[in-house]
PDB file of C-alpha atoms and ligand atoms in Angstrom:
ATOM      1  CA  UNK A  23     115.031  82.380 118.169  1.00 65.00           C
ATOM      2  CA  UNK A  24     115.952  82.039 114.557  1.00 79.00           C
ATOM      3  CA  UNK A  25     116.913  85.103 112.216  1.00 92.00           C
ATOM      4  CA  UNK A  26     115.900  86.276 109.244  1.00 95.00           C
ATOM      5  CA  UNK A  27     117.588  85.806 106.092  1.00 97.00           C
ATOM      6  CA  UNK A  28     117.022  87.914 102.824  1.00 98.00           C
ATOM      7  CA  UNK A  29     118.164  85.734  99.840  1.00 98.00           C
ATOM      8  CA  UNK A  30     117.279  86.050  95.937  1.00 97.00           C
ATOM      9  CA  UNK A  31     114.647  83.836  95.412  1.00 97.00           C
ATOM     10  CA  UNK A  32     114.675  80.333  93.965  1.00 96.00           C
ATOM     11  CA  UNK A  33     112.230  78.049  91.784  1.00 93.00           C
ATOM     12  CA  UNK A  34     111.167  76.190  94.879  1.00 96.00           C
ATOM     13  CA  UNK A  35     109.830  79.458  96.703  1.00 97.00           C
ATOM     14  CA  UNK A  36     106.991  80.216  93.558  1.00 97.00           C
ATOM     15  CA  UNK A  37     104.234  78.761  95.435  1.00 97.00           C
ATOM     16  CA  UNK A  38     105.361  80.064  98.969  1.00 98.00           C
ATOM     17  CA  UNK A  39     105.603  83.905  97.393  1.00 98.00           C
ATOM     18  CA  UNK A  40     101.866  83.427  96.341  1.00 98.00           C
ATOM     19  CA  UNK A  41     101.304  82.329  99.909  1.00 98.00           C
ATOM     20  CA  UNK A  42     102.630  85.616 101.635  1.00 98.00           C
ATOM     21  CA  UNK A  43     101.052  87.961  98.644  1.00 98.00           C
ATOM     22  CA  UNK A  44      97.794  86.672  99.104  1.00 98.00           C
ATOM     23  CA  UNK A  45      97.558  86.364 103.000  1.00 98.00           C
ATOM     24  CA  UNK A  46      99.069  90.030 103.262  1.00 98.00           C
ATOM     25  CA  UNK A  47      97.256  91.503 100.657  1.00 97.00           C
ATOM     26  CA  UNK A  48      93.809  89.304 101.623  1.00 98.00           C
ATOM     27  CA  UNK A  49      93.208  88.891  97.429  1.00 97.00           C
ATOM     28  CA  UNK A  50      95.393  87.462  94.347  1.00 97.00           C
ATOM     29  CA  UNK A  51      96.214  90.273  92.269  1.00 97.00           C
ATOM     30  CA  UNK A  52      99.600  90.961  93.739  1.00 97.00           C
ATOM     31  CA  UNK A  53     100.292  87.529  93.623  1.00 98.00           C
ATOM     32  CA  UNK A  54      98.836  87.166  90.119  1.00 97.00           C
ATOM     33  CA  UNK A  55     100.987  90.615  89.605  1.00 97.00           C
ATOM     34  CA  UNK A  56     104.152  88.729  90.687  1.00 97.00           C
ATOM     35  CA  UNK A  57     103.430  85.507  88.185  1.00 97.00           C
ATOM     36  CA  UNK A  58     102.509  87.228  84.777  1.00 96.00           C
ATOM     37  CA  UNK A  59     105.652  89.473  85.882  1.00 96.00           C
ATOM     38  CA  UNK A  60     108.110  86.513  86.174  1.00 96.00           C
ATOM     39  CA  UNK A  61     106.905  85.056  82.751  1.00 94.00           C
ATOM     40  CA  UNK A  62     107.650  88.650  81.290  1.00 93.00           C
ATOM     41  CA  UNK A  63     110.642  89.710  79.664  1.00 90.00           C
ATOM     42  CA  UNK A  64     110.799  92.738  82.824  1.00 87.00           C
ATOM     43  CA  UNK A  65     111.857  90.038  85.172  1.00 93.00           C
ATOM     44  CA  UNK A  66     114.894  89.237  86.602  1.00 94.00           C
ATOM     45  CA  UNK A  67     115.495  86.598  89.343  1.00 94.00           C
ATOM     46  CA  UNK A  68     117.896  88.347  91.661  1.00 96.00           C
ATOM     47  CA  UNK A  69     115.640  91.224  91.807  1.00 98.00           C
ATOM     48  CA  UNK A  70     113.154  88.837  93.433  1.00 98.00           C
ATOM     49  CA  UNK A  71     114.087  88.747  97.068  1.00 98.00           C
ATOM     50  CA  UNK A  72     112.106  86.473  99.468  1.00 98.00           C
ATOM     51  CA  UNK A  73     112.655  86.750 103.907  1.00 98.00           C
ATOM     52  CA  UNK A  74     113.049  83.526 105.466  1.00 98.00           C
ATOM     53  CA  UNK A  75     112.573  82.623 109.013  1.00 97.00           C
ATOM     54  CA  UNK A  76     112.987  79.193 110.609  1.00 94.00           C
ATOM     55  CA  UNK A  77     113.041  77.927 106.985  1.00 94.00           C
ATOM     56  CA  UNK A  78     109.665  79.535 105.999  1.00 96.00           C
ATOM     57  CA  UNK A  79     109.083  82.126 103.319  1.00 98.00           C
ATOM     58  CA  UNK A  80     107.837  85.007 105.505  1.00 98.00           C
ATOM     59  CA  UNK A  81     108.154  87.858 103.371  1.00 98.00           C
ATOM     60  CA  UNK A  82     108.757  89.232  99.561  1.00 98.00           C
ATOM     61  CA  UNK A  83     109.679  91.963  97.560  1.00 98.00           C
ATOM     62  CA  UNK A  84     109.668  92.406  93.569  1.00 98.00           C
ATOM     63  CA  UNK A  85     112.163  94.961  91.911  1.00 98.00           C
ATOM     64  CA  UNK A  86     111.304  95.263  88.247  1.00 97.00           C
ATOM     65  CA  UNK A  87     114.136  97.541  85.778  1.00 97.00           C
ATOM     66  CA  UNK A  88     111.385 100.154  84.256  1.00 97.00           C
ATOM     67  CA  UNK A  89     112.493 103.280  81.816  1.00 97.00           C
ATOM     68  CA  UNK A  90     111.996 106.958  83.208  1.00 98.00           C
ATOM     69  CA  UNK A  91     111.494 109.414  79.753  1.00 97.00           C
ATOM     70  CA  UNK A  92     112.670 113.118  79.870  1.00 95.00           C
ATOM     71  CA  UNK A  93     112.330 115.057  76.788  1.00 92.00           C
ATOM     72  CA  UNK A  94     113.723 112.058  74.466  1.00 91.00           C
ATOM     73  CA  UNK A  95     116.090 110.481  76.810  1.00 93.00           C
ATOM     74  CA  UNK A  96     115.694 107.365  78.458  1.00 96.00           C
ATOM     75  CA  UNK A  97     116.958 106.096  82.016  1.00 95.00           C
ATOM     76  CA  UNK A  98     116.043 102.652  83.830  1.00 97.00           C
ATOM     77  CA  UNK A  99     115.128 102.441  87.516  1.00 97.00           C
ATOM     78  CA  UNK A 100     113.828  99.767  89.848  1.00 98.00           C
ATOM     79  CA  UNK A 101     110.320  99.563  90.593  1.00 98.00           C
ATOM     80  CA  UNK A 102     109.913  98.359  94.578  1.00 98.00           C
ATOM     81  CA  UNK A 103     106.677  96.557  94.669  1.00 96.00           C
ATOM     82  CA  UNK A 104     104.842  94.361  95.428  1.00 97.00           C
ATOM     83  CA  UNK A 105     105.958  93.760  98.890  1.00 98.00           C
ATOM     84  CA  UNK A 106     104.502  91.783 101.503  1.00 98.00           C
ATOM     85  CA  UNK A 107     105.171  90.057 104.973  1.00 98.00           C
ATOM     86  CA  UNK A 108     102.718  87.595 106.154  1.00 98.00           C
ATOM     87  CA  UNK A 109     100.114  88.773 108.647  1.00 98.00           C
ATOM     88  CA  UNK A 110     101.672  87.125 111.596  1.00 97.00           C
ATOM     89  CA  UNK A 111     105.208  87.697 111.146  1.00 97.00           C
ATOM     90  CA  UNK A 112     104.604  91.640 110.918  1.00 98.00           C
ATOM     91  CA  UNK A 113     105.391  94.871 112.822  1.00 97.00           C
ATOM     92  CA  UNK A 114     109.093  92.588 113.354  1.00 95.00           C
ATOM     93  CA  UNK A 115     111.139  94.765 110.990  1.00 96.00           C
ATOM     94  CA  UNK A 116     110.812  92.074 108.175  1.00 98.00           C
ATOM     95  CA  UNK A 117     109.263  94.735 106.009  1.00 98.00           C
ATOM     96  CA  UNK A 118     112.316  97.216 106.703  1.00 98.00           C
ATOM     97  CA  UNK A 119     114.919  94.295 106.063  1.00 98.00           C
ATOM     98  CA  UNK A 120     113.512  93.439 102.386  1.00 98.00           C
ATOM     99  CA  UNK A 121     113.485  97.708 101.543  1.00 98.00           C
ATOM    100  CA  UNK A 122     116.574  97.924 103.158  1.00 98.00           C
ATOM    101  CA  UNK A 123     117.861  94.912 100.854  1.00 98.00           C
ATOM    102  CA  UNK A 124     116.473  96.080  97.909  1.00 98.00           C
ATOM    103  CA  UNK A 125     118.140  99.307  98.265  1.00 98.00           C
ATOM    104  CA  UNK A 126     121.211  97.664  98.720  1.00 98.00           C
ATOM    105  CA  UNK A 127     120.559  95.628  95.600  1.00 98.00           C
ATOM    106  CA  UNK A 128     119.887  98.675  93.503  1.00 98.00           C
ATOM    107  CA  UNK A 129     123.411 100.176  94.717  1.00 97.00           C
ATOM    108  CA  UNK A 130     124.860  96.970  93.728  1.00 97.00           C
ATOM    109  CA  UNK A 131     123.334  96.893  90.390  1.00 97.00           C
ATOM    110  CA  UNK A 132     124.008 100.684  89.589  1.00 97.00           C
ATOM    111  CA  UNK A 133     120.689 101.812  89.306  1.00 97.00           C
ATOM    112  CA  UNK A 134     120.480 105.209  90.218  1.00 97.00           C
ATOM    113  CA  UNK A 135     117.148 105.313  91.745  1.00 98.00           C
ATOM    114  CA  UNK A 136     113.888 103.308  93.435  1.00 98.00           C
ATOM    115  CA  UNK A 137     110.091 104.218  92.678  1.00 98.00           C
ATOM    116  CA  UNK A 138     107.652 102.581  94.977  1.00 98.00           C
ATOM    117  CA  UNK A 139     103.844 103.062  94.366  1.00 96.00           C
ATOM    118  CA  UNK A 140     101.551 102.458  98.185  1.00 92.00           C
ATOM    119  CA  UNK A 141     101.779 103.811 101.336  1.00 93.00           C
ATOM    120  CA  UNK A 142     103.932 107.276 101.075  1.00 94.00           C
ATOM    121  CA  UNK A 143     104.265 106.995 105.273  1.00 95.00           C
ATOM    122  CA  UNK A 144     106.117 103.525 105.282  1.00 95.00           C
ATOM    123  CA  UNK A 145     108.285 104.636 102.720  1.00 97.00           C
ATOM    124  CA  UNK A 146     109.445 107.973 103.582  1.00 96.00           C
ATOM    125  CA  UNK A 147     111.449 106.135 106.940  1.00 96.00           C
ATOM    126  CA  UNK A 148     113.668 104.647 104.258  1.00 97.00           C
ATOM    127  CA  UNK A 149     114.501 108.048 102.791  1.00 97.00           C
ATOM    128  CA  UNK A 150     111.310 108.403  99.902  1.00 98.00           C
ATOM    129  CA  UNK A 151     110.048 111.344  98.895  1.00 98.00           C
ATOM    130  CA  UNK A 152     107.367 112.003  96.592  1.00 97.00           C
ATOM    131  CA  UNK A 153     107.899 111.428  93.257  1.00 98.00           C
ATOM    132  CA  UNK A 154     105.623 114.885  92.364  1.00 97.00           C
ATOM    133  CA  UNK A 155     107.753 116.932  94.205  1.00 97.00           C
ATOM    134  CA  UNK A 156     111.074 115.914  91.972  1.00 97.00           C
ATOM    135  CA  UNK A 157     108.900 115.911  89.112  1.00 97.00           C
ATOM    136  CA  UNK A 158     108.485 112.847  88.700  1.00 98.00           C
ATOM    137  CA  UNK A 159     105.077 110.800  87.377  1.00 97.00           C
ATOM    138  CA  UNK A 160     103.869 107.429  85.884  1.00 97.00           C
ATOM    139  CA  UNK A 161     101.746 105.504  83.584  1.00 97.00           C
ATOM    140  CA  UNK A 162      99.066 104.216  86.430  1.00 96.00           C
ATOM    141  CA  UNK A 163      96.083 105.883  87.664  1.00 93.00           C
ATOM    142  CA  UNK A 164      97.145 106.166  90.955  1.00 89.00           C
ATOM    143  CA  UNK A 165      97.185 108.960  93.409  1.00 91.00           C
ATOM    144  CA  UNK A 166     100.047 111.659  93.177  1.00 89.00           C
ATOM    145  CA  UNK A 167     100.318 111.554  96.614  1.00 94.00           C
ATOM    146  CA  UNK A 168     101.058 107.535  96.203  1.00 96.00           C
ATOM    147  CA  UNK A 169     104.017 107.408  93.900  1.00 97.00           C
ATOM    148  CA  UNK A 170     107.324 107.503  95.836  1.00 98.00           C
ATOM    149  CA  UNK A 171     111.029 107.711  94.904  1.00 98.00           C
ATOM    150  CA  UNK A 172     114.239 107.194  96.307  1.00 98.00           C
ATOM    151  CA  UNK A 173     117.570 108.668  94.737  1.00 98.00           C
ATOM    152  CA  UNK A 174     120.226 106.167  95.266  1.00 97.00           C
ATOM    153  CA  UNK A 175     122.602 108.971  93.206  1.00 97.00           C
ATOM    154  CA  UNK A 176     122.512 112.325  94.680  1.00 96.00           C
ATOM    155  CA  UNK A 177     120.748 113.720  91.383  1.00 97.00           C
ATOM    156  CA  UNK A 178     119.367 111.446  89.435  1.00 97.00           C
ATOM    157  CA  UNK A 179     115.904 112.411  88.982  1.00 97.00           C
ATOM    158  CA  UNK A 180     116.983 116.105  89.118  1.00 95.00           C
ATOM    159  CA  UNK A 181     114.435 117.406  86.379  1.00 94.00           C
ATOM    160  CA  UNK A 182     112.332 114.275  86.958  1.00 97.00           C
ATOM    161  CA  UNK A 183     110.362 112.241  84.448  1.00 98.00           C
ATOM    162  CA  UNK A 184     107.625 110.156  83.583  1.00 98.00           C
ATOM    163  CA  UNK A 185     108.098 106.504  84.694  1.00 98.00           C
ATOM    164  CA  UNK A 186     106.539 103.474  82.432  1.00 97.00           C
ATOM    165  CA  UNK A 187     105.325 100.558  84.421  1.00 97.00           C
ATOM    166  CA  UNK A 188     105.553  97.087  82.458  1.00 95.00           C
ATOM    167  CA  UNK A 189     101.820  96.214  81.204  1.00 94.00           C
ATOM    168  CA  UNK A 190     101.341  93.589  84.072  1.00 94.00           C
ATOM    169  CA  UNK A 191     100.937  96.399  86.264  1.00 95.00           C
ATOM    170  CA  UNK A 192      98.457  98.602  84.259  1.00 94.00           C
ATOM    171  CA  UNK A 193      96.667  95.647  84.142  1.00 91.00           C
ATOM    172  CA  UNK A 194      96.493  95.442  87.713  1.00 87.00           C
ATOM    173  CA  UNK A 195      95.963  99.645  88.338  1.00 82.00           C
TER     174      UNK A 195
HETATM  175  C1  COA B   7     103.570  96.928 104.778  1.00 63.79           C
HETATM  176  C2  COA B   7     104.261  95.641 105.263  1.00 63.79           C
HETATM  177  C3  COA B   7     105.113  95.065 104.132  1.00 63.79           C
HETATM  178  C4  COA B   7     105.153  96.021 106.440  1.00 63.79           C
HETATM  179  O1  COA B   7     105.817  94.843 106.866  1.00 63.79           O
HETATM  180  P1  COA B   7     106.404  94.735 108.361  1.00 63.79           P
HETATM  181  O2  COA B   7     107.316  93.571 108.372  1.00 63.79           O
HETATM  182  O3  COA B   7     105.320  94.788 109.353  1.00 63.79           O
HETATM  183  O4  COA B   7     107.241  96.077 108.427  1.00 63.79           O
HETATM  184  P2  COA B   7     108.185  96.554 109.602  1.00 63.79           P
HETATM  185  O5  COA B   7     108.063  95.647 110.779  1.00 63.79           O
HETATM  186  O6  COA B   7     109.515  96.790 109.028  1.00 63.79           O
HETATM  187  O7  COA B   7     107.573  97.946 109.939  1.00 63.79           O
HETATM  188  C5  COA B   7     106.319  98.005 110.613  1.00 63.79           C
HETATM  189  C6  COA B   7     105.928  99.442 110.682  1.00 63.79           C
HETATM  190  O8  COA B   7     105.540  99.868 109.378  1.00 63.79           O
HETATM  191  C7  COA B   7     104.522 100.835 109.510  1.00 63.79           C
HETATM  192  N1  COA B   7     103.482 100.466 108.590  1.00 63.79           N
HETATM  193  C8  COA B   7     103.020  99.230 108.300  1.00 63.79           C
HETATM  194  N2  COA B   7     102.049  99.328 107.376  1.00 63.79           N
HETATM  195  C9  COA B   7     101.913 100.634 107.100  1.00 63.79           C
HETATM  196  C10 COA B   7     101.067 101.378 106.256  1.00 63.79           C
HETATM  197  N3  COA B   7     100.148 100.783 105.511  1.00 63.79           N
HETATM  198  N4  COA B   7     101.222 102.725 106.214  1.00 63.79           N
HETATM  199  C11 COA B   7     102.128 103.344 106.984  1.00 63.79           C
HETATM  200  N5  COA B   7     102.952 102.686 107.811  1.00 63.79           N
HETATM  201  C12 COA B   7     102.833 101.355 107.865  1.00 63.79           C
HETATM  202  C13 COA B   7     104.046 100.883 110.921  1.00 63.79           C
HETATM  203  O9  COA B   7     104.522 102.101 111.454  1.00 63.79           O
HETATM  204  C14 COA B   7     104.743  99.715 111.576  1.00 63.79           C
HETATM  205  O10 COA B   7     105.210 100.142 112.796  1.00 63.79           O
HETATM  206  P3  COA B   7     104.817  99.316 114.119  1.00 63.79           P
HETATM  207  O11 COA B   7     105.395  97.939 113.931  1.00 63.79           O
HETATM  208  O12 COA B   7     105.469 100.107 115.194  1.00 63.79           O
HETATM  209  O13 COA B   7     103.323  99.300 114.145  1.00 63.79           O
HETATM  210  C15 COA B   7     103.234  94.605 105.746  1.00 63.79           C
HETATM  211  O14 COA B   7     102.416  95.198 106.731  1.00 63.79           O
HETATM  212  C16 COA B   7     102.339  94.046 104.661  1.00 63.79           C
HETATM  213  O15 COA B   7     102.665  93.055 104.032  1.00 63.79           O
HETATM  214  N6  COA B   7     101.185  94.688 104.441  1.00 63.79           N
HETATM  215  C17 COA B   7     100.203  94.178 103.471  1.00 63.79           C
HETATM  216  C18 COA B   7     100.693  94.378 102.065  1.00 63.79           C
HETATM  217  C19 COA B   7     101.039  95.822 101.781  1.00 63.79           C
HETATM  218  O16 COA B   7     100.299  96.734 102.100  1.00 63.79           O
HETATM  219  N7  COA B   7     102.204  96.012 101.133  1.00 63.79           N
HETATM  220  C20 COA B   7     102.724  97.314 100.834  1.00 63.79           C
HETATM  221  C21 COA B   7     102.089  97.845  99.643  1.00 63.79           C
HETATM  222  S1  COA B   7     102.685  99.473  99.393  1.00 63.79           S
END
């Protein structure tokens, strides 16, 4: 039975990642999403964290640095998102390993929170909360109800904010 590993991504695992984004999501944007993103000033390469298992790309999650705007000041989070496990590989915990990294990354990096934008249920196990309730919104036409953050600092959204997505992602919203 072999493992998974969580690892930064690296130039050989571009076509793989488009693999797992478009047999999870069943369509190209994300994938699309997760190209125009890594030709984009917004992206960094150890933010981009792929699962392997057996030696196959399984899995993926994007973290992108975004500003959050409060009456004239300016912070930077990490966007969590896209993330996607390929349709036979799920329900294993592969999912929970690349949040669970990506937290850990943001710790590591000192940012002081995570937003994630999809299904409010999934994320609230890691310790999300809706980004409405702290105040918190965003550039995208999504639902309220959608937008979820994480504090990684006890505090740091206290009198929230309005978060800016990078222009890939309005494009995609
Ligand atoms: C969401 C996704 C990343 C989860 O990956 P995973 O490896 O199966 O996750 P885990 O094994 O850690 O957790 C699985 C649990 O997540 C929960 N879950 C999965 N999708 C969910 C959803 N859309 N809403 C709420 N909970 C969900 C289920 O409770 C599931 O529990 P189960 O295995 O007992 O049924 C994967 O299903 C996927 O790629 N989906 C398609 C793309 C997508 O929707 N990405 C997220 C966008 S916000």
């Amino acid at each position: 039975m072999h493992s998974i590993t969580v690892r930064p991504e690296s130039s050989d695992d571009i076509r793989a990642i488009d693999v797992v984004h478009i047999s999870a999501f069943g369509g190209e944007a994300e994938a699309q999403l997760v190209s125009t993103l890594r030709e984009s000033a917004s992206y960094n390469r150890e933010l981009s964290l792929v699962a392997e298992l057996g030696g196959r790309i399984v899995g993926h999650v994007l973290l992108t640095r975004v500003p959050l705007r409060r009456n004239g000041d300016e912070k930077h989070l990490l966007v969590l998102g896209p993330i996607s496990v390929v349709p036979s590989q799920t329900h294993r915990g592969i999912g929970s390993k690349l949040i669970q990294a990506s937290i850990q990354l943001a710790k590591e990096k000192g940012y002081g929170s995570i937003v994630a934008l999809g299904h409010p249920e999934y994320y609230k196990r890691f310790g999300f909360v809706l980004a409405k309730d702290l105040g918190v919104s965003c550039n995208l036409p999504a639902p309220e109800d959608a937008l979820t953050v994480k504090e990684i600092v006890d505090g740091n959204l206290a009198g929230g904010g309005h978060i800016e997505y990078p222009e890939p992602f309005v494009e995609l919203y």
